[in-house]
Short mmCIF file of C-alpha atoms in Angstrom, two decimals:
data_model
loop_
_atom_site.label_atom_id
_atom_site.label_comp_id
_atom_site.label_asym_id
_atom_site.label_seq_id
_atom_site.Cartn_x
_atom_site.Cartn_y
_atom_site.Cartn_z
CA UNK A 13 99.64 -102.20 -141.07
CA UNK A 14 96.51 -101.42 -138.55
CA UNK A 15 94.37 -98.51 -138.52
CA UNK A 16 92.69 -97.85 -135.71
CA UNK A 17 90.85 -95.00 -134.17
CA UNK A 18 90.09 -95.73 -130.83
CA UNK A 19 92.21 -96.08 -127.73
CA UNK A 20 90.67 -99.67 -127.18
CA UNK A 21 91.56 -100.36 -130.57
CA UNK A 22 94.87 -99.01 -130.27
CA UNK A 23 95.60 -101.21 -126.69
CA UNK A 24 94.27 -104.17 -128.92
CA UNK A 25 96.05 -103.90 -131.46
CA UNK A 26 99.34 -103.52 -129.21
CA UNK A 27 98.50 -106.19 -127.46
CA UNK A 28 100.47 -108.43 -128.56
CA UNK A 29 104.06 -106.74 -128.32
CA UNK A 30 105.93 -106.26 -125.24
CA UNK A 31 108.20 -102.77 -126.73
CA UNK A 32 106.69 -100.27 -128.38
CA UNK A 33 108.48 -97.39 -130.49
CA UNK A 34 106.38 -94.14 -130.99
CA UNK A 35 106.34 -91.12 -133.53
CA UNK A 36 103.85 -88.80 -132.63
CA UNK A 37 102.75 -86.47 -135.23
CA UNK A 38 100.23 -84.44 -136.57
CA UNK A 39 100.25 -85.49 -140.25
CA UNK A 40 100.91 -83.92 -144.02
CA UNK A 41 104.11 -86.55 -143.41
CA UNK A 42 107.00 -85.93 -145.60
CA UNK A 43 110.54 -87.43 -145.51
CA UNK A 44 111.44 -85.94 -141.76
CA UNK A 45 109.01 -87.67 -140.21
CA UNK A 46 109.26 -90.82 -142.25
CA UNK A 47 113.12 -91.09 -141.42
CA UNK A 48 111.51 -90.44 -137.66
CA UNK A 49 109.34 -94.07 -138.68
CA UNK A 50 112.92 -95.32 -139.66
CA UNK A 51 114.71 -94.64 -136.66
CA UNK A 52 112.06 -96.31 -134.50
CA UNK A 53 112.28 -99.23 -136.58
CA UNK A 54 114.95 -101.56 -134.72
CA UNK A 55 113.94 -100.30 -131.29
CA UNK A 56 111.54 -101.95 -130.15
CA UNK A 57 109.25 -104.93 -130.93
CA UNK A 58 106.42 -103.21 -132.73
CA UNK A 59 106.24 -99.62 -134.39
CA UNK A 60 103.46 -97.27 -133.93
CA UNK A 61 102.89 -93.53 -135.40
CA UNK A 62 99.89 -91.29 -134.21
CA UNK A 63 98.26 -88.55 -136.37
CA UNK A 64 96.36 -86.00 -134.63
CA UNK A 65 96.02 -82.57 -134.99
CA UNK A 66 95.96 -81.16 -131.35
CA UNK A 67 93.56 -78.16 -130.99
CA UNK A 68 95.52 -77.29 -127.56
CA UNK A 69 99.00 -75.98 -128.99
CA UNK A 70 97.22 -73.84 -131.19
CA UNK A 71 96.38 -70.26 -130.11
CA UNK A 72 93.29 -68.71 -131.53
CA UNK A 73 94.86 -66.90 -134.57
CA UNK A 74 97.15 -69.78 -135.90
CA UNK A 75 96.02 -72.25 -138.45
CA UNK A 76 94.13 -74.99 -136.58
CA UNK A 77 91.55 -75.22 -139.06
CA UNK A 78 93.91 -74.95 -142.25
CA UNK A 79 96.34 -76.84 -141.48
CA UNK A 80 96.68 -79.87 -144.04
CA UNK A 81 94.94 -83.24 -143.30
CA UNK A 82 96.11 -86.19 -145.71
CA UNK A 83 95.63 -89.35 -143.80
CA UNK A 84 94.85 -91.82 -146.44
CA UNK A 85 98.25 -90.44 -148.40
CA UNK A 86 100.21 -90.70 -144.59
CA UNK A 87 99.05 -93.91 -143.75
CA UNK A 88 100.70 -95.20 -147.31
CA UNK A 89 103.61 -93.28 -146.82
CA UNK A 90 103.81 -95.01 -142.96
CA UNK A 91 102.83 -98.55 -144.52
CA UNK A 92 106.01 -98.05 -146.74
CA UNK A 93 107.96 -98.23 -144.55
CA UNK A 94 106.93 -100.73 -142.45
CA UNK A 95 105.34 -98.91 -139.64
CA UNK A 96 103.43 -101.75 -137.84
CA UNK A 97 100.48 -99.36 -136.46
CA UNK A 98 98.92 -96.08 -137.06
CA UNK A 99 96.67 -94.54 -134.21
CA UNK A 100 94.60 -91.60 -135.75
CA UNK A 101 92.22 -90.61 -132.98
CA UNK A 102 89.32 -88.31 -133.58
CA UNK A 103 89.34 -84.78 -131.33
CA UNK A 104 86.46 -86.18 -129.58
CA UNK A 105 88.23 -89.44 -128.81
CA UNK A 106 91.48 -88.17 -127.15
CA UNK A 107 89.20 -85.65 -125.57
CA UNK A 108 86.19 -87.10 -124.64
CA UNK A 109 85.49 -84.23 -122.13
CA UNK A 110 87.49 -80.52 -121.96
CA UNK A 111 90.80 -81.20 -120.95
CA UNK A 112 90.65 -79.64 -117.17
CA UNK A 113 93.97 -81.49 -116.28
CA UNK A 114 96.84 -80.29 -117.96
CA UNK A 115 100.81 -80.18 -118.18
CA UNK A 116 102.26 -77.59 -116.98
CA UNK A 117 105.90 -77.36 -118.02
CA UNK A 118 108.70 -74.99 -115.82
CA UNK A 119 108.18 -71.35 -116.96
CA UNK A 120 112.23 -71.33 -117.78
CA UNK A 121 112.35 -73.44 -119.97
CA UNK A 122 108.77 -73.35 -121.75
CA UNK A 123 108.30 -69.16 -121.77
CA UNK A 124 111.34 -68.49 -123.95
CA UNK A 125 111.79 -68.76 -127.78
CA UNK A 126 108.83 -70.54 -129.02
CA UNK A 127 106.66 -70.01 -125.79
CA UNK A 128 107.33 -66.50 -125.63
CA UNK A 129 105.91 -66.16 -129.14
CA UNK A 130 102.80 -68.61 -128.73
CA UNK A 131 101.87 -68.45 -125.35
CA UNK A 132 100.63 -71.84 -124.15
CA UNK A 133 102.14 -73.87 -126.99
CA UNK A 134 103.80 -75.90 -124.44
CA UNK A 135 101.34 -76.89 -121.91
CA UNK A 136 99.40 -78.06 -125.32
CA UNK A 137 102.16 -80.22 -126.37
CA UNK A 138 103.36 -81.63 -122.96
CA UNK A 139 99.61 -82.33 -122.09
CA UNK A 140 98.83 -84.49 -125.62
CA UNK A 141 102.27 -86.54 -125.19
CA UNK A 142 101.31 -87.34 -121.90
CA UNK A 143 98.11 -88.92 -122.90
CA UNK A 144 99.85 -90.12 -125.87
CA UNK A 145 101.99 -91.74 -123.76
CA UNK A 146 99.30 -93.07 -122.01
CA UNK A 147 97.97 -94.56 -124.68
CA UNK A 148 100.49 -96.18 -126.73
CA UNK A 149 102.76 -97.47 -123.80
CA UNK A 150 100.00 -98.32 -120.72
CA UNK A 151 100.43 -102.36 -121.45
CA UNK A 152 104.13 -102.59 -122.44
CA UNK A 153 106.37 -104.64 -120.22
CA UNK A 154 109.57 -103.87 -122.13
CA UNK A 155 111.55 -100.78 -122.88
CA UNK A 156 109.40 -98.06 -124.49
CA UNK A 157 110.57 -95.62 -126.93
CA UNK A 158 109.37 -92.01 -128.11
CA UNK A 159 111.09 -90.64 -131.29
CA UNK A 160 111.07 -86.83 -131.79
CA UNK A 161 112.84 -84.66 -134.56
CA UNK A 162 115.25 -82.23 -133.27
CA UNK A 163 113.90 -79.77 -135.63
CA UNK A 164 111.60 -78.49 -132.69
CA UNK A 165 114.39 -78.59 -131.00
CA UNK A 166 112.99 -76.62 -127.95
CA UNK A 167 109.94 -79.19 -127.95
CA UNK A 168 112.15 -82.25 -127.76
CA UNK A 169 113.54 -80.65 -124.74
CA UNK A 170 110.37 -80.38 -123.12
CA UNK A 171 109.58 -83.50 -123.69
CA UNK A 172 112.18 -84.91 -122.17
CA UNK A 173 112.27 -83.03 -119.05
CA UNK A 174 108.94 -83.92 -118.52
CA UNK A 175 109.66 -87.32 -119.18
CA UNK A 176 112.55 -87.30 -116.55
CA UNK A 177 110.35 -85.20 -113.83
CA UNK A 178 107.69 -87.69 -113.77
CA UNK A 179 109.86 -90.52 -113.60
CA UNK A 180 108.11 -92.27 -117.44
CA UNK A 181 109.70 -95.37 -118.29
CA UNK A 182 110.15 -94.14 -121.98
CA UNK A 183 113.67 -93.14 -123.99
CA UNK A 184 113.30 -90.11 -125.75
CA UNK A 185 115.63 -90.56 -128.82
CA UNK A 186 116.18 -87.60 -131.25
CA UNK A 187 116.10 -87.69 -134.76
CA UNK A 188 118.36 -85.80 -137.19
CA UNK A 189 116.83 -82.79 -139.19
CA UNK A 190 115.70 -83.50 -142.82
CA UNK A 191 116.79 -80.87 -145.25
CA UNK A 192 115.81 -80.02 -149.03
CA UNK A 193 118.68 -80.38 -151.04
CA UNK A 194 118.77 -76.49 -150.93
CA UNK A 195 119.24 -76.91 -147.07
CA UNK A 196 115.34 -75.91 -145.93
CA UNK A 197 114.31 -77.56 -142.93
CA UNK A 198 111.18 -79.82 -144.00
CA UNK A 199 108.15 -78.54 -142.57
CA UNK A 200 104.23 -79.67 -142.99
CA UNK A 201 103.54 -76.05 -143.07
CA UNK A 202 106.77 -75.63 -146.61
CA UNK A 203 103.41 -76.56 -148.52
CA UNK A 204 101.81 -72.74 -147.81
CA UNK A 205 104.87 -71.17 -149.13
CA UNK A 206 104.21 -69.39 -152.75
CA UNK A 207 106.78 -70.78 -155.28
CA UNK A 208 108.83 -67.12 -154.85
CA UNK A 209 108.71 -67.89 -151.13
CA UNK A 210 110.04 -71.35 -151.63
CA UNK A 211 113.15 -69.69 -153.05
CA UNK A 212 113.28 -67.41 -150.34
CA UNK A 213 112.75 -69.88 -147.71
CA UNK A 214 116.28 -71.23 -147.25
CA UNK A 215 117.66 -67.84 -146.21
CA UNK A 216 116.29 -68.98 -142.61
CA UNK A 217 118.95 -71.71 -142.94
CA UNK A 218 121.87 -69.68 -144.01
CA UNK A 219 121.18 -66.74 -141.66
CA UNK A 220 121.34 -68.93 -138.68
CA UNK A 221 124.45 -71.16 -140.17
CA UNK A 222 125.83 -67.37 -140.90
CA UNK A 223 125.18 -66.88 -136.82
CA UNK A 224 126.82 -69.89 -135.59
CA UNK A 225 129.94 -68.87 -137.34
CA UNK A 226 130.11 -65.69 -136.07
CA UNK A 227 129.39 -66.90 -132.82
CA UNK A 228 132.25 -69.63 -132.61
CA UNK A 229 134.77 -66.31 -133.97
CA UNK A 230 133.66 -64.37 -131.22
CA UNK A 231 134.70 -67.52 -128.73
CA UNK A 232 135.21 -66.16 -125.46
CA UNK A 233 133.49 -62.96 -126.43
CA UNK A 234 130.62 -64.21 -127.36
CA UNK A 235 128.75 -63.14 -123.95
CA UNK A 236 129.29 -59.41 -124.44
CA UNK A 237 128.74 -59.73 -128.23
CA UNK A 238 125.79 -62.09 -128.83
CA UNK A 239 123.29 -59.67 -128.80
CA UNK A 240 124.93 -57.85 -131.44
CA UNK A 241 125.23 -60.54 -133.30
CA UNK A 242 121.81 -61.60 -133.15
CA UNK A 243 120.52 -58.08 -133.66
CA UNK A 244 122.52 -58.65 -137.07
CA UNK A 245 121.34 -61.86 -138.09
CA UNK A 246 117.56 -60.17 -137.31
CA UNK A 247 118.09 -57.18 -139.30
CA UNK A 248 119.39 -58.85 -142.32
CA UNK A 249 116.26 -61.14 -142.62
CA UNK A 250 113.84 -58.33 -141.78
CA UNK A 251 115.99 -56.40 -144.94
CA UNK A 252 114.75 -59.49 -147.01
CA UNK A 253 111.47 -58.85 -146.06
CA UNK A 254 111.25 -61.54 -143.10
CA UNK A 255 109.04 -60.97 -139.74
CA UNK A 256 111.77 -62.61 -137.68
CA UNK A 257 110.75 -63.67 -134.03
CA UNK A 258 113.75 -64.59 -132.56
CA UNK A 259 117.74 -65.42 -133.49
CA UNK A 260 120.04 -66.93 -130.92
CA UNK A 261 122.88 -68.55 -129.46
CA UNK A 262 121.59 -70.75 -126.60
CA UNK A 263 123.29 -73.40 -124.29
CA UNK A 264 122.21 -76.68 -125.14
CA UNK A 265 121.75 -77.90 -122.23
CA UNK A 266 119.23 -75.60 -120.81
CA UNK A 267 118.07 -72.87 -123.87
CA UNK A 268 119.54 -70.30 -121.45
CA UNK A 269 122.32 -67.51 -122.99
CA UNK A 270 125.63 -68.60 -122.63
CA UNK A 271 128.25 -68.52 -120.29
CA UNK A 272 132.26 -67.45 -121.51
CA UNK A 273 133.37 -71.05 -120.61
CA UNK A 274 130.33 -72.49 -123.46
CA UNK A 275 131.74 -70.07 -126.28
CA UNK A 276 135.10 -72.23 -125.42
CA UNK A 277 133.98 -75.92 -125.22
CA UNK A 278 132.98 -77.76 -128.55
CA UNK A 279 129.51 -79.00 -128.77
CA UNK A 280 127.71 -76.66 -126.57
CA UNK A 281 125.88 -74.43 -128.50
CA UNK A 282 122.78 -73.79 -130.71
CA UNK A 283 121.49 -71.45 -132.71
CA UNK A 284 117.82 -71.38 -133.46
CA UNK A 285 115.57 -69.11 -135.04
CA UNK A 286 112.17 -68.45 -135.80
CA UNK A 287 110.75 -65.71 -138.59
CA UNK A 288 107.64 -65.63 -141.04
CA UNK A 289 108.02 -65.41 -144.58
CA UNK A 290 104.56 -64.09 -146.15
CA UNK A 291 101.85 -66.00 -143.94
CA UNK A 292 103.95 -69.17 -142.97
CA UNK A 293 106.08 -68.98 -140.01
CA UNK A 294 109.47 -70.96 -140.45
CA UNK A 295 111.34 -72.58 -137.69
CA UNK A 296 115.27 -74.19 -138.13
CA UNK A 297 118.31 -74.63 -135.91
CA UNK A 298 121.60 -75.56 -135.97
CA UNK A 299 123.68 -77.39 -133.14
CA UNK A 300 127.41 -75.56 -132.91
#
């Protein structure tokens, strides 16, 4: 497996190989992104994984600075299982100058859920998988594929939007949530939870599995009665002693509330939810 740090190095490196497949993450790896690795596997012709925390999704008050770094323990994990390159760029290499050009995703789509709680989160992301992109996939000449986890569900949509609007030659394929055997979402940021807040952590899970049921009963009520049901699903965290964000029933195809004719047709739905347990703030959702 190669190591490189350097975009040069990196377009070296790939050289060679006509189709990559990409997992870009940020590090402190456990099994979700490693089954990411897995998926990208019998894509294409040679696998790649980035690690790079990006400064831009971060607001001032989140946990830039903290959050864990553990790239000699990643790039073992990636090398077992037979990720072919690993592109770890320094801050000052993927941003040689301040970034002046930048993404700017539709306010519809990136201003609700997750960008209404962390303003700017997505102009952060959508700017660093654009260079990303950039980097890993400037010399291919076959198909190119990007692998995200549908845990950030909202993220992956993004992505691909953007992808689609600017006309990239890349697949976006999604990759399945990993779970604990207790049901938590994995998470990089699980490792700041206290051993009582471990415990605790899975209610996240079974509050929003709790509000997909309730909003498949409510079927072609659900318009009139989501809020309601939401509200629920909110207070009954906050009772646990949760900060919830946000719990919803969205359309799929759009993050937008639903319609009568989505509470009707299978496979339309999800629920997702956001809430901070102690000092760690928990994401998880659940297609319906």
């Amino acid at each position: 497996m190669h190591i490189v740090h350097t975009i040069n190095d990196l377009r070296a490196a790939l050289q060679p190989f006509d189709s990559p497949a990409f997992v870009p993450t940020m590090g402190s790896l456990h099994n979700g992104h490693l089954d990411l690795v897995r998926t990208a596997k019998p894509l294409g012709d040679v696998t790649v994984a980035s690690i790079f925390v990006n400064r831009l999704q971060f607001a001032p008050h989140e946990d830039f600075d903290t959050y864990p770094r553990t790239l000699q323990a990643d790039c073992d994990k990636l090398a077992a299982e037979g990720c072919d390159v690993v592109f770890a760029p320094s801050e000052k290499e993927l941003y040689p100058e301040p970034q002046g050009f930048k993404v700017q995703p539709p306010t519809e789509l990136a201003d609700i859920l997750e960008g209404q709680f962390r303003p700017g989160f997505f102009v952060g992301v959508s700017t660093v998988v654009m260079k990303l992109f950039q980097c890993v996939f400037a010399q291919a000449k076959g198909p190119r594929y990007a692998v995200f986890g549908k845990k950030d569900y909202q993220q992956q949509m993004v992505i691909r939007r953007m992808v689609q609007q600017f006309a990239l030659p890349i697949t976006v394929v999604g990759g399945e949530t990993q779970r604990a055997p207790d049901g938590l979402a994995l998470s990089s940021r699980n490792s700041y939870l206290s051993e009582a807040e471990r415990a605790e952590a899975v209610q996240l899970s079974l509050a929003l599995r709790s509000l997909a049921r309730d909003a498949l009963a409510a079927a072609e009520g659900l318009p009139s009665h989501r809020v309601g049901l939401e509200d629920r699903a909110m207070q009954a965290l906050a009772a646990r002693g949760w900060q919830p964000d946000y719990m919803t029933v969205r359309r799929r195809v759009d993050l937008q509330p639903p319609y009568t004719a989505d509470a009707t047709t299978a496979q339309s739905l999800v629920v997702l939810g956001a809430a901070r347990l102690g000092n760690t703030r928990l994401i998880d959702n659940f297609e319906v």
